[in-house]
PDB file of C-alpha atoms and ligand atoms in Angstrom:
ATOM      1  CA  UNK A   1      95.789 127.286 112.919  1.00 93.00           C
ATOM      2  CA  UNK A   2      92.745 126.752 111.170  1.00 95.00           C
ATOM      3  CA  UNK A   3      89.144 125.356 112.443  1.00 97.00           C
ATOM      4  CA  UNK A   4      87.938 121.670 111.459  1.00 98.00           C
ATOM      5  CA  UNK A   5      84.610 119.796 112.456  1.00 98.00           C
ATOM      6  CA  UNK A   6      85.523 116.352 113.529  1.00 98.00           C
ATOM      7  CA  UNK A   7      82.898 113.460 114.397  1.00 98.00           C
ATOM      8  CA  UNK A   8      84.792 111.001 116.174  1.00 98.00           C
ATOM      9  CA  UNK A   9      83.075 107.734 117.488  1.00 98.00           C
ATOM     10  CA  UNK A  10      80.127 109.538 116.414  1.00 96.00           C
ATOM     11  CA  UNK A  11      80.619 112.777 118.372  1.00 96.00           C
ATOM     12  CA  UNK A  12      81.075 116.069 116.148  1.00 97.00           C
ATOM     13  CA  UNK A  13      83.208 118.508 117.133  1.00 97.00           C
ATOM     14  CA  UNK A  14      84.519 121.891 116.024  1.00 98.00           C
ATOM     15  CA  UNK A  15      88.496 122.514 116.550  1.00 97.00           C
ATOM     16  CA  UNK A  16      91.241 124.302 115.923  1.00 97.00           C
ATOM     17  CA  UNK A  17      94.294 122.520 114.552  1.00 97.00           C
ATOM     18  CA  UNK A  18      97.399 123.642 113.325  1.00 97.00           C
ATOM     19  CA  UNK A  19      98.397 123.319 109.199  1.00 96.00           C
ATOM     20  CA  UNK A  20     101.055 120.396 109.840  1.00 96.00           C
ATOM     21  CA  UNK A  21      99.125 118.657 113.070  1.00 98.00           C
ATOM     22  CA  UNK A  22      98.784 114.967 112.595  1.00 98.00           C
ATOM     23  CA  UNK A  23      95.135 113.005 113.148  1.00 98.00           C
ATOM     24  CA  UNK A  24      97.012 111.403 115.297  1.00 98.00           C
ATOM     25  CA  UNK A  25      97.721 113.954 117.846  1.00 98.00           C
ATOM     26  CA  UNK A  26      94.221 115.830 117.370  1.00 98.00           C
ATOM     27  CA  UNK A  27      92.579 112.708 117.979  1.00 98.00           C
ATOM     28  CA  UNK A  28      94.618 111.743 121.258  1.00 98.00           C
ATOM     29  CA  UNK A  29      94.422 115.530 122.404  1.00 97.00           C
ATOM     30  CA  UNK A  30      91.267 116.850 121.704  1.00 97.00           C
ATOM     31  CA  UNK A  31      88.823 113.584 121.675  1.00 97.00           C
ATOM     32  CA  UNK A  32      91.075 111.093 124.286  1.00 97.00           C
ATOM     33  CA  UNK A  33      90.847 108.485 121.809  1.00 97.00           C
ATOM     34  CA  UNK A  34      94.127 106.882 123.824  1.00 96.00           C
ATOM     35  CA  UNK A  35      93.500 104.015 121.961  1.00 97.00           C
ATOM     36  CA  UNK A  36      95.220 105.561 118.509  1.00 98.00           C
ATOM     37  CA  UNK A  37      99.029 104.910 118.940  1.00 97.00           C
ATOM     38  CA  UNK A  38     101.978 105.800 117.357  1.00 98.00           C
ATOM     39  CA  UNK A  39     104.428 102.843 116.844  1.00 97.00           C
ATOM     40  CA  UNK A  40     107.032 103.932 114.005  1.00 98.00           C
ATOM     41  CA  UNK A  41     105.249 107.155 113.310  1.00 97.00           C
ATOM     42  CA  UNK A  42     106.165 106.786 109.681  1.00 98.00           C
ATOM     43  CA  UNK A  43     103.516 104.942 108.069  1.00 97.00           C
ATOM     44  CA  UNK A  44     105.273 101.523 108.627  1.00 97.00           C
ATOM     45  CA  UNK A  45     103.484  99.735 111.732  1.00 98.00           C
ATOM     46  CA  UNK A  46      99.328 100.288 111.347  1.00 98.00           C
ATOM     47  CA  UNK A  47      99.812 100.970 115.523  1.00 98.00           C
ATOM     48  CA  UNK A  48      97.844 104.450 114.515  1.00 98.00           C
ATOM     49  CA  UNK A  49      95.258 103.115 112.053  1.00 98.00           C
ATOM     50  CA  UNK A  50      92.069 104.933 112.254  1.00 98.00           C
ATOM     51  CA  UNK A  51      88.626 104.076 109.767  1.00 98.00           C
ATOM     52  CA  UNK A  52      87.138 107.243 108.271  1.00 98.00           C
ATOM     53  CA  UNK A  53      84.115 106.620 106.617  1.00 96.00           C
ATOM     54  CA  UNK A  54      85.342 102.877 107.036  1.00 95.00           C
ATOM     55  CA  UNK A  55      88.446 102.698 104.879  1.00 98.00           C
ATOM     56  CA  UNK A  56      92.082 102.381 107.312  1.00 98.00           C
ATOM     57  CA  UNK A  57      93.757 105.756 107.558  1.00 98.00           C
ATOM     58  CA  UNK A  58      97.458 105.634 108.914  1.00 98.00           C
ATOM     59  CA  UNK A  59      96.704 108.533 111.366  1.00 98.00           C
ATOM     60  CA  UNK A  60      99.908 109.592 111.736  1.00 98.00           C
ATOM     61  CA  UNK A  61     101.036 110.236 108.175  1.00 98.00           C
ATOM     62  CA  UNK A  62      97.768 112.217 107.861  1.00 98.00           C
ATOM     63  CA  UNK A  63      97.488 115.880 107.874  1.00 98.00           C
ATOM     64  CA  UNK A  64      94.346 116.788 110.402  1.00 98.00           C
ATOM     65  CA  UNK A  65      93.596 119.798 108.713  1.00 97.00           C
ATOM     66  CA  UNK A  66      92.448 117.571 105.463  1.00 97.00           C
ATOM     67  CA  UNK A  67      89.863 115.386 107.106  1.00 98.00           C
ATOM     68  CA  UNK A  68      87.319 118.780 107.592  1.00 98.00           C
ATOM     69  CA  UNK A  69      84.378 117.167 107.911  1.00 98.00           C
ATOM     70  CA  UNK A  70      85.137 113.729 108.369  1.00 98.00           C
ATOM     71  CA  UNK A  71      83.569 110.940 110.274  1.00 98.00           C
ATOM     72  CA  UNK A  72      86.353 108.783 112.204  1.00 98.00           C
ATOM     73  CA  UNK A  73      86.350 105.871 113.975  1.00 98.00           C
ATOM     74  CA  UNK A  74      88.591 104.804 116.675  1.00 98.00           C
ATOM     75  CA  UNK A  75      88.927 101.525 118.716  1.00 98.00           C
ATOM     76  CA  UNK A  76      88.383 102.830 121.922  1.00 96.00           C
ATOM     77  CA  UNK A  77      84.847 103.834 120.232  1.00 97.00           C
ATOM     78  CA  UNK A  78      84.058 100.431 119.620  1.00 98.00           C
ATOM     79  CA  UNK A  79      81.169  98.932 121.665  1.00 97.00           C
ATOM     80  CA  UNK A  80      81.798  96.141 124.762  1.00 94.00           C
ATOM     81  CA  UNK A  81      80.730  93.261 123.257  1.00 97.00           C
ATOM     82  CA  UNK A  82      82.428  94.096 119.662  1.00 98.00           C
ATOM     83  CA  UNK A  83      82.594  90.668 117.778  1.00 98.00           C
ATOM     84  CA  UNK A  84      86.090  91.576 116.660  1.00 98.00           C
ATOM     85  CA  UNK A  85      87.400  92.771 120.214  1.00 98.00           C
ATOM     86  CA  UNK A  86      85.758  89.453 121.860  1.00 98.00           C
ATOM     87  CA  UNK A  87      87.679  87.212 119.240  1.00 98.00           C
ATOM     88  CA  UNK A  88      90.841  88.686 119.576  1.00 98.00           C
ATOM     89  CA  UNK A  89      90.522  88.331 123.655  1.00 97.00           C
ATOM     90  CA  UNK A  90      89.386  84.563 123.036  1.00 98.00           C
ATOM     91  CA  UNK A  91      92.246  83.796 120.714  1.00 98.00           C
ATOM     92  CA  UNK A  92      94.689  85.370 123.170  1.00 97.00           C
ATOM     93  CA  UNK A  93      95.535  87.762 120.150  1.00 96.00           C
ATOM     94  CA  UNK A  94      96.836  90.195 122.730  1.00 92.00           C
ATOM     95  CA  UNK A  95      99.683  90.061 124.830  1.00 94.00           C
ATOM     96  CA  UNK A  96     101.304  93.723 125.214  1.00 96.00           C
ATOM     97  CA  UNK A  97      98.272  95.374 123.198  1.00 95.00           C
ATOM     98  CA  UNK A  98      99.978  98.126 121.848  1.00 97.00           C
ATOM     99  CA  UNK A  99      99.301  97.026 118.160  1.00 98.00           C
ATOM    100  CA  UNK A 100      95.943  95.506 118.774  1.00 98.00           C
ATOM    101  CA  UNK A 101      93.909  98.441 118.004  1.00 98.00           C
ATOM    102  CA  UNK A 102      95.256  98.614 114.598  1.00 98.00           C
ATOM    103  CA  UNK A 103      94.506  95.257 113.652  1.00 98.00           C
ATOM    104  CA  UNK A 104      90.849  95.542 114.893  1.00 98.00           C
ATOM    105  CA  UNK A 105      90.582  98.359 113.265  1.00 98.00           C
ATOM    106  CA  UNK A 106      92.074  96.535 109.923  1.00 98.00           C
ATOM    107  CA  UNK A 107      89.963  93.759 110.615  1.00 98.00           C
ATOM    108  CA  UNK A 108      87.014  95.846 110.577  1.00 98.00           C
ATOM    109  CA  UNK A 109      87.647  97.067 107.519  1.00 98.00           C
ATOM    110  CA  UNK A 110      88.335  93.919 106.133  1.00 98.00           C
ATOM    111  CA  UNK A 111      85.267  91.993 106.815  1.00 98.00           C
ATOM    112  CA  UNK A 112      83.394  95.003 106.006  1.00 97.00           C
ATOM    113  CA  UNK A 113      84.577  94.819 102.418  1.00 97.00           C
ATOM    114  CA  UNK A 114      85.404  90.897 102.295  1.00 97.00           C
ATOM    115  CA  UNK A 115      82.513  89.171 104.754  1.00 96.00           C
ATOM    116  CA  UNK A 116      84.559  85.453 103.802  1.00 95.00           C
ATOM    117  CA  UNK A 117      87.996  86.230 104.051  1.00 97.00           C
ATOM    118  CA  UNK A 118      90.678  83.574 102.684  1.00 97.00           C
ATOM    119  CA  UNK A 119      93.753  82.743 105.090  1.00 95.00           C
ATOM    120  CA  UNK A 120      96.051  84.539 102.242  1.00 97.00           C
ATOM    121  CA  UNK A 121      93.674  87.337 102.045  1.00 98.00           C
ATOM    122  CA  UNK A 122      94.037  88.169 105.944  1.00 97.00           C
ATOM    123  CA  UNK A 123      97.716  87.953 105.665  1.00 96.00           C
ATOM    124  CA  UNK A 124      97.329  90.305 102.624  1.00 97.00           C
ATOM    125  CA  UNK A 125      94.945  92.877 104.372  1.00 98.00           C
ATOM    126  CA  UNK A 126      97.101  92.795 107.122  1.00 97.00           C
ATOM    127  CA  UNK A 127     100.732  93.133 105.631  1.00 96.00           C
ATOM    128  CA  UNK A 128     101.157  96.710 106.835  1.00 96.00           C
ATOM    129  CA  UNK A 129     100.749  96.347 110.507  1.00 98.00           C
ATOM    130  CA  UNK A 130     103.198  95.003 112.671  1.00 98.00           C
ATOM    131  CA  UNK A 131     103.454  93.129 116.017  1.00 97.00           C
ATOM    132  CA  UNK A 132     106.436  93.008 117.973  1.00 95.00           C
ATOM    133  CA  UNK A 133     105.225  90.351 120.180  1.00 96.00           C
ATOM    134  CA  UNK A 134     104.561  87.850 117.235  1.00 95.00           C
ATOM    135  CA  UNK A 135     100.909  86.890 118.099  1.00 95.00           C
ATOM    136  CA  UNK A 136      99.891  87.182 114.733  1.00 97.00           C
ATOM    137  CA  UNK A 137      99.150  83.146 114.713  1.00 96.00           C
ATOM    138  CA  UNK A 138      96.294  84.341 117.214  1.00 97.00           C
ATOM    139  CA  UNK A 139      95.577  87.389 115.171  1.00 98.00           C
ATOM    140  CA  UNK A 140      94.895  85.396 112.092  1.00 97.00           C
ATOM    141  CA  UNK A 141      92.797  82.858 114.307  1.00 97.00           C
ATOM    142  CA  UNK A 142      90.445  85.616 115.908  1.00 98.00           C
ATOM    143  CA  UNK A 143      90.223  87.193 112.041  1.00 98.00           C
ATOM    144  CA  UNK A 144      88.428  83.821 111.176  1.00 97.00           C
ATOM    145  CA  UNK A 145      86.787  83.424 114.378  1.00 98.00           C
ATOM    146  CA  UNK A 146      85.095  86.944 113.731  1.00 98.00           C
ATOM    147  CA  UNK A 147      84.065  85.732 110.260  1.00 98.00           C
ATOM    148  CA  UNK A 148      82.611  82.698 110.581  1.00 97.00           C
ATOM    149  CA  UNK A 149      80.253  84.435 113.726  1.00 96.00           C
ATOM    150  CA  UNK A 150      78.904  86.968 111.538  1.00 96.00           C
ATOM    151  CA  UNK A 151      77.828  84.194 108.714  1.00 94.00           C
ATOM    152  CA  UNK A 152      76.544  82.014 111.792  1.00 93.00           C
ATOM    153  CA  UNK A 153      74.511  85.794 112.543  1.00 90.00           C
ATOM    154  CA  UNK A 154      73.639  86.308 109.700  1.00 88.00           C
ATOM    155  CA  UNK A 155      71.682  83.105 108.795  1.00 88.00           C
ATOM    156  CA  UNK A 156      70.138  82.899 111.634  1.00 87.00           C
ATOM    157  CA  UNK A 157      68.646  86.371 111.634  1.00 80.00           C
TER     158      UNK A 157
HETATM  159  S1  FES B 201     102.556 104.907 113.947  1.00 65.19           S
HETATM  160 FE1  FES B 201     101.466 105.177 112.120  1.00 65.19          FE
HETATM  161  S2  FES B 201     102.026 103.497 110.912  1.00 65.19           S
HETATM  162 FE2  FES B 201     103.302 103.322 112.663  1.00 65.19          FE
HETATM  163  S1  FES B 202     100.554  92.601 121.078  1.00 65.19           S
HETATM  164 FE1  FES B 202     102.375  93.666 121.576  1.00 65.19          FE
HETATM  165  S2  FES B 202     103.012  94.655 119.812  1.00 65.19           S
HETATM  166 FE2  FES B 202     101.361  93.436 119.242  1.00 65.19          FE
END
């Protein structure tokens, strides 16, 4: 065991985690982040993606004990009226929701680095997670959706 400072959703904590305990599990145990999931649990699915410091971590291929210090970010952190969250739930981009907090998560990253995304370039961004119910016609659609409504906020702020 060793002790880590997390801040999670923006609240920093000290813990105590052991050498091989996943993100994944620290974040579900200690900080009830219920929203991280673990589909495949072998890197394969994006069900577990995470941001820290705003890039896409697969939390459960990542050692806890490595992110001392880190600032992580977590769906279930996400505030109400989240552009992305509201354009997936207007696109119907949800169905079982097991996967959806990975893509937002993905999707946040995304138009944080790419504001104008191209159709191929959400497909590409997007290749590693996975879907078992198929919605990712929807997914795609709410991906724009969330695009085009930050360039229509940001011209007219
Ligand atoms: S649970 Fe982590 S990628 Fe599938
Ligand atoms: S919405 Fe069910 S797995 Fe994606």
């Amino acid at each position: 065991m060793r002790e880590i400072e997390l801040a999670v959703n923006g609240r920093r904590r000290k813990i105590a985690v052991g050498d091989d305990e996943l993100l994944l599990d620290v974040l579900r145990r200690e900080f009830g982040t219920t929203s991280v999931r673990e589909g495949c649990g072998v890197g394969a699915c994006g069900a577990c993606t995470v941001l820290v410091s705003g890039r896409s971590v697969s939390s459960c291929l990542a050692r806890a004990a490595r992110y001392d210090g880190a600032e992580v970010s977590t769906a279930d952190g996400l505030p109400k009226d989240d552009d992305v969250v509201e354009e997936f739930v207007a696109a119907g981009a949800v169905q079982c929701g097991y996967c959806i907090p990975g893509f937002v998560m993905m999707t946040h990253e995304l138009l944080g680095e790419n504001p104008q995304p191209s159709e191929q370039e959400i497909g590409q961004h997007l290749e590693g997670n996975i879907c078992r119910c198929g919605t990712y016609e929807e997914i795609r659609t709410a991906i724009g959706c969330a695009a085009k409504r930050r360039q229509v906020e940001r011209k007219t702020a």
